[in-house]
CSV table of C-alpha atoms and ligand atoms in Angstrom, one decimal:
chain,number,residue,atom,x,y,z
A,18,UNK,CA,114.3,-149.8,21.5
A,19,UNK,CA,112.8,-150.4,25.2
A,20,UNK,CA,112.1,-153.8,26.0
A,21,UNK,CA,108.8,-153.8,25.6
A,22,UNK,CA,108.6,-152.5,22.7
A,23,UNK,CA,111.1,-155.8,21.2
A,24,UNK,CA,108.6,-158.3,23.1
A,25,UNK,CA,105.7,-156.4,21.8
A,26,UNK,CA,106.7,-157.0,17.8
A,27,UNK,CA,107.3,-160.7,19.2
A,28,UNK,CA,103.3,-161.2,19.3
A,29,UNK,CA,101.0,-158.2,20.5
A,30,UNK,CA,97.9,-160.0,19.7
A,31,UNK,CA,98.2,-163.0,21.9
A,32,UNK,CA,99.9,-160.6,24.5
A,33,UNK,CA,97.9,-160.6,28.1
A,34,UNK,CA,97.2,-157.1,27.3
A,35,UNK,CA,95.1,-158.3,24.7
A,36,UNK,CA,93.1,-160.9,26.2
A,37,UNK,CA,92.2,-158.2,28.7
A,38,UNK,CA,90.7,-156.3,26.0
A,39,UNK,CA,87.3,-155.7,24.8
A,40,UNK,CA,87.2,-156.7,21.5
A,41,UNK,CA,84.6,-156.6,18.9
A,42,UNK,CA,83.8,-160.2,16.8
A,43,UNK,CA,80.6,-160.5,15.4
A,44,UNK,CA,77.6,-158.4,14.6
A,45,UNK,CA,74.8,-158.6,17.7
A,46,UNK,CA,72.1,-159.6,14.7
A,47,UNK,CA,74.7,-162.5,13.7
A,48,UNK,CA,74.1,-164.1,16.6
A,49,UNK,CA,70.6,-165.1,17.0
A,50,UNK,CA,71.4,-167.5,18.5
A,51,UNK,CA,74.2,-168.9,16.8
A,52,UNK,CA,76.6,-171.0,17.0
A,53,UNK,CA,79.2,-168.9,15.2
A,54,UNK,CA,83.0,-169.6,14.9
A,55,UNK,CA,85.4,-166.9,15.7
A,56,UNK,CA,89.3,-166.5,16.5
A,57,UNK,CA,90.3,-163.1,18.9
A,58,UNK,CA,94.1,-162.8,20.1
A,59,UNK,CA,94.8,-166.4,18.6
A,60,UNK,CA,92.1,-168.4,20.7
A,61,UNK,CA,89.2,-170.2,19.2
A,62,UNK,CA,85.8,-169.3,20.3
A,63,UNK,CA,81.8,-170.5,20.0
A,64,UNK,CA,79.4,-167.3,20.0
A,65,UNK,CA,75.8,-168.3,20.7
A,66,UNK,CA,73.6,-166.9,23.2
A,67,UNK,CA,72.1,-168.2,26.1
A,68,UNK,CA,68.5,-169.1,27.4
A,69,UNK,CA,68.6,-165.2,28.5
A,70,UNK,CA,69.2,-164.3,25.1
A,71,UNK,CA,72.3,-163.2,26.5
A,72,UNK,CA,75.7,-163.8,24.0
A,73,UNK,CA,78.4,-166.1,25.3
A,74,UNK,CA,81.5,-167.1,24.1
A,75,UNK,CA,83.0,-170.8,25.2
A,76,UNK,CA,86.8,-172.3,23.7
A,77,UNK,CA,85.6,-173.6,20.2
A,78,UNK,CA,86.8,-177.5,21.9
A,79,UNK,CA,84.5,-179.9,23.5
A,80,UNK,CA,85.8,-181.6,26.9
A,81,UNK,CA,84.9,-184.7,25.5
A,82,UNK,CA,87.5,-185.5,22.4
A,83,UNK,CA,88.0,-181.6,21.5
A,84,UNK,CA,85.2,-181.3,18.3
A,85,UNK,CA,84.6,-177.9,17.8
A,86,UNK,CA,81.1,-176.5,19.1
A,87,UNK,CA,81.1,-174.2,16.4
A,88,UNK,CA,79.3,-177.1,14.1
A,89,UNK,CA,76.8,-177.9,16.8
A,90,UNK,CA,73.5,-176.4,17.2
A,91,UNK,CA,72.0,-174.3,19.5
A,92,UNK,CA,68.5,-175.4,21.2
A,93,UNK,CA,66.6,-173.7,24.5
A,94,UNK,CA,70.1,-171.8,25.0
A,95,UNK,CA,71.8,-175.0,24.9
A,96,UNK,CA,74.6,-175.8,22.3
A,97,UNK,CA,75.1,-179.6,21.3
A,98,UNK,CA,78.7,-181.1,20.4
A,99,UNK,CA,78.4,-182.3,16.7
A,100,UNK,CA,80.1,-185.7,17.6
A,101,UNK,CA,78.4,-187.5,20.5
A,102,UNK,CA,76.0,-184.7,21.4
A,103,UNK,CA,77.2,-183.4,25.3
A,104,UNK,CA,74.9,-180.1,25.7
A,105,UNK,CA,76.5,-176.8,27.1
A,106,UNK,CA,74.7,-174.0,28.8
A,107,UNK,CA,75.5,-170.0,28.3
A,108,UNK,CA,77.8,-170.5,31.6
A,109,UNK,CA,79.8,-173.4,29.7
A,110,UNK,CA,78.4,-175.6,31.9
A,111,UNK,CA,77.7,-179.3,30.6
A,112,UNK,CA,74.3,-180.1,31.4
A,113,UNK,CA,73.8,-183.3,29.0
A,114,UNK,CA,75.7,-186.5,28.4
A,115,UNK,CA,73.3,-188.3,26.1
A,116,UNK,CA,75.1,-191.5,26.4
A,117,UNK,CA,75.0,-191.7,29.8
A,118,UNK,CA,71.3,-191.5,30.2
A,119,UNK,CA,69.0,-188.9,31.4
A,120,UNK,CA,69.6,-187.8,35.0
A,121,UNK,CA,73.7,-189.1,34.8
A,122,UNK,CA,76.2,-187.4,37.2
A,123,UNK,CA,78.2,-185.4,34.6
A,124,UNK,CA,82.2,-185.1,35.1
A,125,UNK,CA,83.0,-182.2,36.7
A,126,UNK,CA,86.3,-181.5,33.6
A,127,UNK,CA,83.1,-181.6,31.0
A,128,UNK,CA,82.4,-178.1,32.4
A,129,UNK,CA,84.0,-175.0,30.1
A,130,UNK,CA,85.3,-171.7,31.4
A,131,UNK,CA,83.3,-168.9,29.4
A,132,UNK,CA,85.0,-165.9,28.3
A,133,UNK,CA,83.7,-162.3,29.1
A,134,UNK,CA,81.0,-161.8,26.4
A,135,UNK,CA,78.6,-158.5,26.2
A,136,UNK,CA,76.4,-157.1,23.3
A,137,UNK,CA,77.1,-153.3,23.0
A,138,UNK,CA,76.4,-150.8,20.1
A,139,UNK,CA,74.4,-154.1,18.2
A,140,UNK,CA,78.0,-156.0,18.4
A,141,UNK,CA,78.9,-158.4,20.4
A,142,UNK,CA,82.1,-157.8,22.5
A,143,UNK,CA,84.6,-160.7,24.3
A,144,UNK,CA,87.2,-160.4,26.8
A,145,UNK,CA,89.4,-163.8,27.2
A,146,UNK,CA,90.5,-163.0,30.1
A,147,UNK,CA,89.3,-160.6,33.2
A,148,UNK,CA,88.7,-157.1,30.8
A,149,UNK,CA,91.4,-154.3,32.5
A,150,UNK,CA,89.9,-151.8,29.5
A,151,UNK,CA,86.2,-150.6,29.3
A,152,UNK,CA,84.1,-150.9,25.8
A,153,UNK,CA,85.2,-147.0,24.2
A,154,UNK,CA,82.4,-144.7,25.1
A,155,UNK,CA,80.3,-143.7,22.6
A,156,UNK,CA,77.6,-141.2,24.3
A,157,UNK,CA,75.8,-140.7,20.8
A,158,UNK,CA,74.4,-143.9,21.9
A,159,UNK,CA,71.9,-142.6,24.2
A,160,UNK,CA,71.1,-139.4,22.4
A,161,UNK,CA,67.9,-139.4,20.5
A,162,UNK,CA,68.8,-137.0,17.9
A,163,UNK,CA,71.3,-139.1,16.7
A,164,UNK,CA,70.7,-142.5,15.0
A,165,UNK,CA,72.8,-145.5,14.9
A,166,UNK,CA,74.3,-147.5,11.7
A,167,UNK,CA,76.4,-150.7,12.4
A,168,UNK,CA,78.0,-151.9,9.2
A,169,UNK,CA,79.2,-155.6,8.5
A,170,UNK,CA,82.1,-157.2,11.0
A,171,UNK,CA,84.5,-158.2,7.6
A,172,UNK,CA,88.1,-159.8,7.9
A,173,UNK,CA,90.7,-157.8,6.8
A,174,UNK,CA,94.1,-159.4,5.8
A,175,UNK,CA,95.9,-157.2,7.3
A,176,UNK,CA,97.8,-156.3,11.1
A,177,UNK,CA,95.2,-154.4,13.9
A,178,UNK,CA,98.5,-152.1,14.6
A,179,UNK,CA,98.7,-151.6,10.7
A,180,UNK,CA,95.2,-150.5,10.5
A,181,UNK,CA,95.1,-148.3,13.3
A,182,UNK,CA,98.4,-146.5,12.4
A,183,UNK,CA,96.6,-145.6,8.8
A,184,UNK,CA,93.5,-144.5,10.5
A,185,UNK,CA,95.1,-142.2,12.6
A,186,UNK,CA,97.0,-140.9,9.3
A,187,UNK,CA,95.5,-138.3,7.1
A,188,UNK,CA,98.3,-137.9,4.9
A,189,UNK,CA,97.7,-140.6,3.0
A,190,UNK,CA,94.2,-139.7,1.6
A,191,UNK,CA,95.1,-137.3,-1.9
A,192,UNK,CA,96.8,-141.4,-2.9
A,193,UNK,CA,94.7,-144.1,-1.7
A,194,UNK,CA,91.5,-141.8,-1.6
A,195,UNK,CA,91.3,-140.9,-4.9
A,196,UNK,CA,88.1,-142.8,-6.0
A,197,UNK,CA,86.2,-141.4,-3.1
A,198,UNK,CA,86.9,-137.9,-1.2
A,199,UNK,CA,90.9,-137.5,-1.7
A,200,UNK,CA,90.8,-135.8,-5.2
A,201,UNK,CA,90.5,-132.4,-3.3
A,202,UNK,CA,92.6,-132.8,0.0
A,203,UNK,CA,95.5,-131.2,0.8
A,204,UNK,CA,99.2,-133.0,0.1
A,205,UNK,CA,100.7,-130.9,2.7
A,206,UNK,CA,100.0,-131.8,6.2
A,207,UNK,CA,99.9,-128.6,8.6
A,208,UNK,CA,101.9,-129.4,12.0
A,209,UNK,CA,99.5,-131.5,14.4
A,210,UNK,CA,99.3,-131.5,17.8
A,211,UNK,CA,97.9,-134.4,19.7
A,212,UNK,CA,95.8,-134.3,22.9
A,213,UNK,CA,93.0,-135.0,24.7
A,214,UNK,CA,89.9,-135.2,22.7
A,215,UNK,CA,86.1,-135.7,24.6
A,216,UNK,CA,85.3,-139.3,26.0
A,217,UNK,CA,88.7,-140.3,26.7
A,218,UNK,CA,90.2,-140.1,23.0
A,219,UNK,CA,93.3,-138.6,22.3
A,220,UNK,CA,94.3,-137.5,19.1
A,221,UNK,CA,93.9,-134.2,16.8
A,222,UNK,CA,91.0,-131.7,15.6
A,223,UNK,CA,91.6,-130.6,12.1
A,224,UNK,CA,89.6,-128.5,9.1
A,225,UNK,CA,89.8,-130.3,5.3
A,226,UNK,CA,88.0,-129.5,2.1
A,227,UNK,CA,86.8,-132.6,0.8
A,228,UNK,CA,85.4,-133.8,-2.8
A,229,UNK,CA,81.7,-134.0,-2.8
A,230,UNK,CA,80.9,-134.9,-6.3
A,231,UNK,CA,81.4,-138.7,-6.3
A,232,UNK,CA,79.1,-139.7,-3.7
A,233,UNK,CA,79.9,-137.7,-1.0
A,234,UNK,CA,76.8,-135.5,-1.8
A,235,UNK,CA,74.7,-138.3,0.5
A,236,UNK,CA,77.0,-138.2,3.4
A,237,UNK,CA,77.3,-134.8,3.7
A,238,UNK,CA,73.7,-133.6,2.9
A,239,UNK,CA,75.2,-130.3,0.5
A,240,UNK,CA,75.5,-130.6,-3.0
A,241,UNK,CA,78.4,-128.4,-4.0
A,242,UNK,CA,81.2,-130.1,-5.6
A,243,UNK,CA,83.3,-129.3,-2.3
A,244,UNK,CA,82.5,-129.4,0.6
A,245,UNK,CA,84.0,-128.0,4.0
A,246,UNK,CA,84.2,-130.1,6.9
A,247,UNK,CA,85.6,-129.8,10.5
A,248,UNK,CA,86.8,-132.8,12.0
A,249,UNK,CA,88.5,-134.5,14.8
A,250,UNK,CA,90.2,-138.1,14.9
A,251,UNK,CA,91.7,-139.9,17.9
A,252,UNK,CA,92.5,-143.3,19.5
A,253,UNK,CA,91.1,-145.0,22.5
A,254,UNK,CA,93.9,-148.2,22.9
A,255,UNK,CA,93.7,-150.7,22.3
A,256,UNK,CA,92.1,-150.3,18.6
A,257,UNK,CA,89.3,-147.8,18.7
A,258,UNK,CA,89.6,-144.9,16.4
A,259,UNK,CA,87.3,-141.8,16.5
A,260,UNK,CA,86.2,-139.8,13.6
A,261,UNK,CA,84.1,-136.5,13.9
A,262,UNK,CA,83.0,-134.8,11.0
A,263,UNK,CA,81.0,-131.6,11.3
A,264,UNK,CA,79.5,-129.9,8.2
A,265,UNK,CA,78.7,-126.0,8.3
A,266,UNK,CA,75.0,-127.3,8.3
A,267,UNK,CA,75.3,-128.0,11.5
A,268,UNK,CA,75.3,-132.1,10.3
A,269,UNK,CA,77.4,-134.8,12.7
A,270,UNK,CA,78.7,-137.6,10.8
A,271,UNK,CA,80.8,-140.0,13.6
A,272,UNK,CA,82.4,-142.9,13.0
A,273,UNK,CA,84.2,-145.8,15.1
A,274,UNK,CA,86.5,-147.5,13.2
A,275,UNK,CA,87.1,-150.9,15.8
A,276,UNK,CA,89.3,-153.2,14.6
A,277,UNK,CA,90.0,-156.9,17.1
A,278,UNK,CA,93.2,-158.9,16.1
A,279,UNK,CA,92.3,-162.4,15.3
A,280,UNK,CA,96.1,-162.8,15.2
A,281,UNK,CA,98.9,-161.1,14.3
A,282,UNK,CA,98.5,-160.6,10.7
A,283,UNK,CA,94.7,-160.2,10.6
A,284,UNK,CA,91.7,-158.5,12.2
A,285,UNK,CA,88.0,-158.2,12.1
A,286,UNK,CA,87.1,-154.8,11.1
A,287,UNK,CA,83.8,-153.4,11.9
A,288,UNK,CA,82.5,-149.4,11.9
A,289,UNK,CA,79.9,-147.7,13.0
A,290,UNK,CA,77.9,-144.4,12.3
A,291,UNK,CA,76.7,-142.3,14.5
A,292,UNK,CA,74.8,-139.1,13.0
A,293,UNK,CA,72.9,-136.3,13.8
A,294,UNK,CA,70.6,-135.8,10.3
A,295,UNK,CA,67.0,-134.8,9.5
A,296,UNK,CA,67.0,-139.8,9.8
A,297,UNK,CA,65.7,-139.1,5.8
A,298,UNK,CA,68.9,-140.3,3.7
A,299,UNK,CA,68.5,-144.0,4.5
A,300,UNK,CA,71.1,-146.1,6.5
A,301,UNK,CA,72.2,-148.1,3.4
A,302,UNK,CA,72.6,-145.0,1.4
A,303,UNK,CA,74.8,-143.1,4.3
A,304,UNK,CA,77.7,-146.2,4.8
A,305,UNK,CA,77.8,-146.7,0.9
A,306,UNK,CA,80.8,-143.8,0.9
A,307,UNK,CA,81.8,-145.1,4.3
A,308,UNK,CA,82.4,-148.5,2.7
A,309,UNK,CA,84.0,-147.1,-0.4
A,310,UNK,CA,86.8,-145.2,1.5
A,311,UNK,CA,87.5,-148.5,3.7
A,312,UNK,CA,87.3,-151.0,0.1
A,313,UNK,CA,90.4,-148.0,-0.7
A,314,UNK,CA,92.3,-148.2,3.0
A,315,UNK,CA,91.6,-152.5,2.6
A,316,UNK,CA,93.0,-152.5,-0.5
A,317,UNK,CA,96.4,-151.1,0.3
A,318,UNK,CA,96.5,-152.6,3.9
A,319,UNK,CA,96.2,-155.9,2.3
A,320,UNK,CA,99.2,-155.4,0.4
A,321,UNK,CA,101.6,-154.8,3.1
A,322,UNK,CA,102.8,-157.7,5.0
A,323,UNK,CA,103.2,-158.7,8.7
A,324,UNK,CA,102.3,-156.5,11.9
A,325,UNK,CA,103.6,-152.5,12.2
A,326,UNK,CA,107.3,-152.5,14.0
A,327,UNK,CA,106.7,-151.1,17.8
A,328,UNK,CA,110.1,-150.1,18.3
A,329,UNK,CA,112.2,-147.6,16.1
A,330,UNK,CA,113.6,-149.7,13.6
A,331,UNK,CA,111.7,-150.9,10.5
A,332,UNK,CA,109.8,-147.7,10.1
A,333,UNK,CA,110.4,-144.2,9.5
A,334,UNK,CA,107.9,-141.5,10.7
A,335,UNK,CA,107.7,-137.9,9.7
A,336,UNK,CA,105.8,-135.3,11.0
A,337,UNK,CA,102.5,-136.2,10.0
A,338,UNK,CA,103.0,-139.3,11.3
A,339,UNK,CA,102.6,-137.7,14.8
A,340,UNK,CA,99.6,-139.0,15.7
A,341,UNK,CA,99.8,-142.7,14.9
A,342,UNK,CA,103.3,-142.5,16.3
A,343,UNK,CA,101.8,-141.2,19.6
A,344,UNK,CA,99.3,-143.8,19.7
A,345,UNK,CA,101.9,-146.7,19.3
A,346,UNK,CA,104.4,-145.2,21.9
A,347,UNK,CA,101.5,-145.9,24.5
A,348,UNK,CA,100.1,-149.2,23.0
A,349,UNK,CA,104.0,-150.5,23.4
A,350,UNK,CA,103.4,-148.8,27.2
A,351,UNK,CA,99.9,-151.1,27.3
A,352,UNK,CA,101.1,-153.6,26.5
A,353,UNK,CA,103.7,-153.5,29.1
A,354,UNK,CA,105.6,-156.3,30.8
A,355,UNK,CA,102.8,-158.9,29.4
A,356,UNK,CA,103.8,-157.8,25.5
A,357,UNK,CA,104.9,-161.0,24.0
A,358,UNK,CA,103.3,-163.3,25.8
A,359,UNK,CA,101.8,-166.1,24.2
A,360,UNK,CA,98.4,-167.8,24.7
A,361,UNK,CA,98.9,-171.4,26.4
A,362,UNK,CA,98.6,-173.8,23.3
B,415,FES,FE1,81.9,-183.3,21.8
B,415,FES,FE2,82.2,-185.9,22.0
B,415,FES,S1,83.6,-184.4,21.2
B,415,FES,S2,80.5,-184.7,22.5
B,416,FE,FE1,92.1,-144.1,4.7
């Protein structure tokens, strides 16, 4: 095993790797404004947005004797302490010391750092630290004949490295997707090559019959009782994955299945759709299969304890395991000589 790939099963989500990331937390319509608790890579954070309307994210601590924000309230962009009331701005700045009387010099320690904090794709995104990865491109975004669905941000008890090694696995749909599409896939997994996919993803392209009699009939917009689709799925590190469905209609279902480590063992796990349809079928109606297949991924997840093994022992990967094998070998590279590091307490 290399050496970073033993640090790396040490803690990856408190890593330095990971607190450069950009990581999804919270729904952009969750905010508004705010405050809301939320815990990325093992640090506590206050979401709320700014006089701007812009979203920041501040250590969930006051300067003043460490109450978390998170219980305070948010007023002109402002967020009050619940325990003696010391107001912060968007920039963490301290702007109010009630006791001390309007006008009072505040302490220059009452001022917080903010983390890096963006909305994007009607989520809002942190960094901890200064981001060294870009927000995955999603160029859908700014195409009018698709349409945007954002689904809830839910926790999952279960590893980000567990859940991106079984999105990146098809072989597991005819056993865990049997309520929803697996009925009709394939046991056998054909050889798969992995490469470089559009907009930076790397992964596989791939052609499946899937079931379309329990539900599937809205997402796919036929109403045979299979359906053919051609897809693609890929990885953008740290935890994006990519999947591209096209139905011989000429219909574009994509989804982005993001996943943020709050820590080691558990992750906030958002995805959005992205599809080119006649808009008529609406949103609600689309994710309801989406939401099904991930209640069926959740469900096993859940059940398997502790983070996925970086290195080569603990695991043991066959050939249609190439893919999520080829996305840890360069998330153990990401996370590099920082892998293992923990956050300052
Ligand atoms: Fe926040 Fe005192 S602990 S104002
Ligand atoms: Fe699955």
């Amino acid at each position: 095993m290399t050496e970073a790939a033993d640090a790396g099963n040490d803690s990856f989500a408190t890593s330095e790797a990971m607190r450069s990331s950009w990581l999804p937390v919270a729904r952009s319509s969750e905010v508004a404004p705010g405050p809301l608790a939320r815990t990325v890579c093992g640090v506590d954070l206050v979401v709320f947005r700014g006089a701007d309307g812009t979203p920041t994210a501040l250590p969930d601590r006051c300067s003043h004797r460490n109450a978390p924000l998170s219980g305070g309230e948010v007023a002109d962009g402002c967020l009050a302490c619940p325990y003696h009331g010391w107001s912060f701005d968007g920039g963490g700045r301290c702007v109010e010391v009630p006791s001390s009387g309007p006008g009072a010099t505040v302490p220059p320690k009452a001022h917080l750092d903010a983390h890096h904090c963006v909305d994007r794709y009607g989520l809002v995104w942190v960094s901890i630290d200064e981001p060294r990865t870009e927000i995955p491109p999603a160029p859908y975004d700014d195409d009018p004949a698709f349409r945007r669905i954002n689904t809830p941000v839910e926790v999952w008890e279960s590893a980000s490295t567990r859940m991106i090694d079984n999105f990146m696995d098809i072989s597991h749909f005819p056993w865990v997707h049997t309520g929803t599409f697996g009925s009709a896939a394939e046991r056998i997994v054909a050889p798969i090559e992995v490469g470089d996919l559009p907009d930076s993803f790397v992964g596989y392209a791939y052609d499946v019959t899937a079931d379309n009699s329990t539900g599937g009939a809205t997402t796919s917009g036929e109403d045979t009782d299979t359906v053919h689709r051609f897809m693609s799925t890929g990885f953008v590190l740290p935890f994006t994955v990519r999947s591209t469905i096209r139905y011989d209609s000429g219909l574009e279902h994509v989804i982005y299945l993001l996943m943020a480590p709050i820590d080691d063992e558990r992750s906030y796990f958002t995805f959005i759709v992205w599809r080119r349809d006649d808009f008529a079928t609406p949103a609600d109606e689309i994710i309801e299969f989406d939401l099904a297949i991930g209640a069926e991924d959740k469900a096993m997840l859940e059940r398997i304890p502790g983070p996925l093994p970086l290195g080569n022992a603990g695991v043991v990967s066959v050939q249609s395991d190439r893919p999520s094998v080829e996305w840890k070998r360069r998330f153990v590279e990401f996370l590099g000589a920082g892998a293992g590091t923990r956050a300052a307490p």
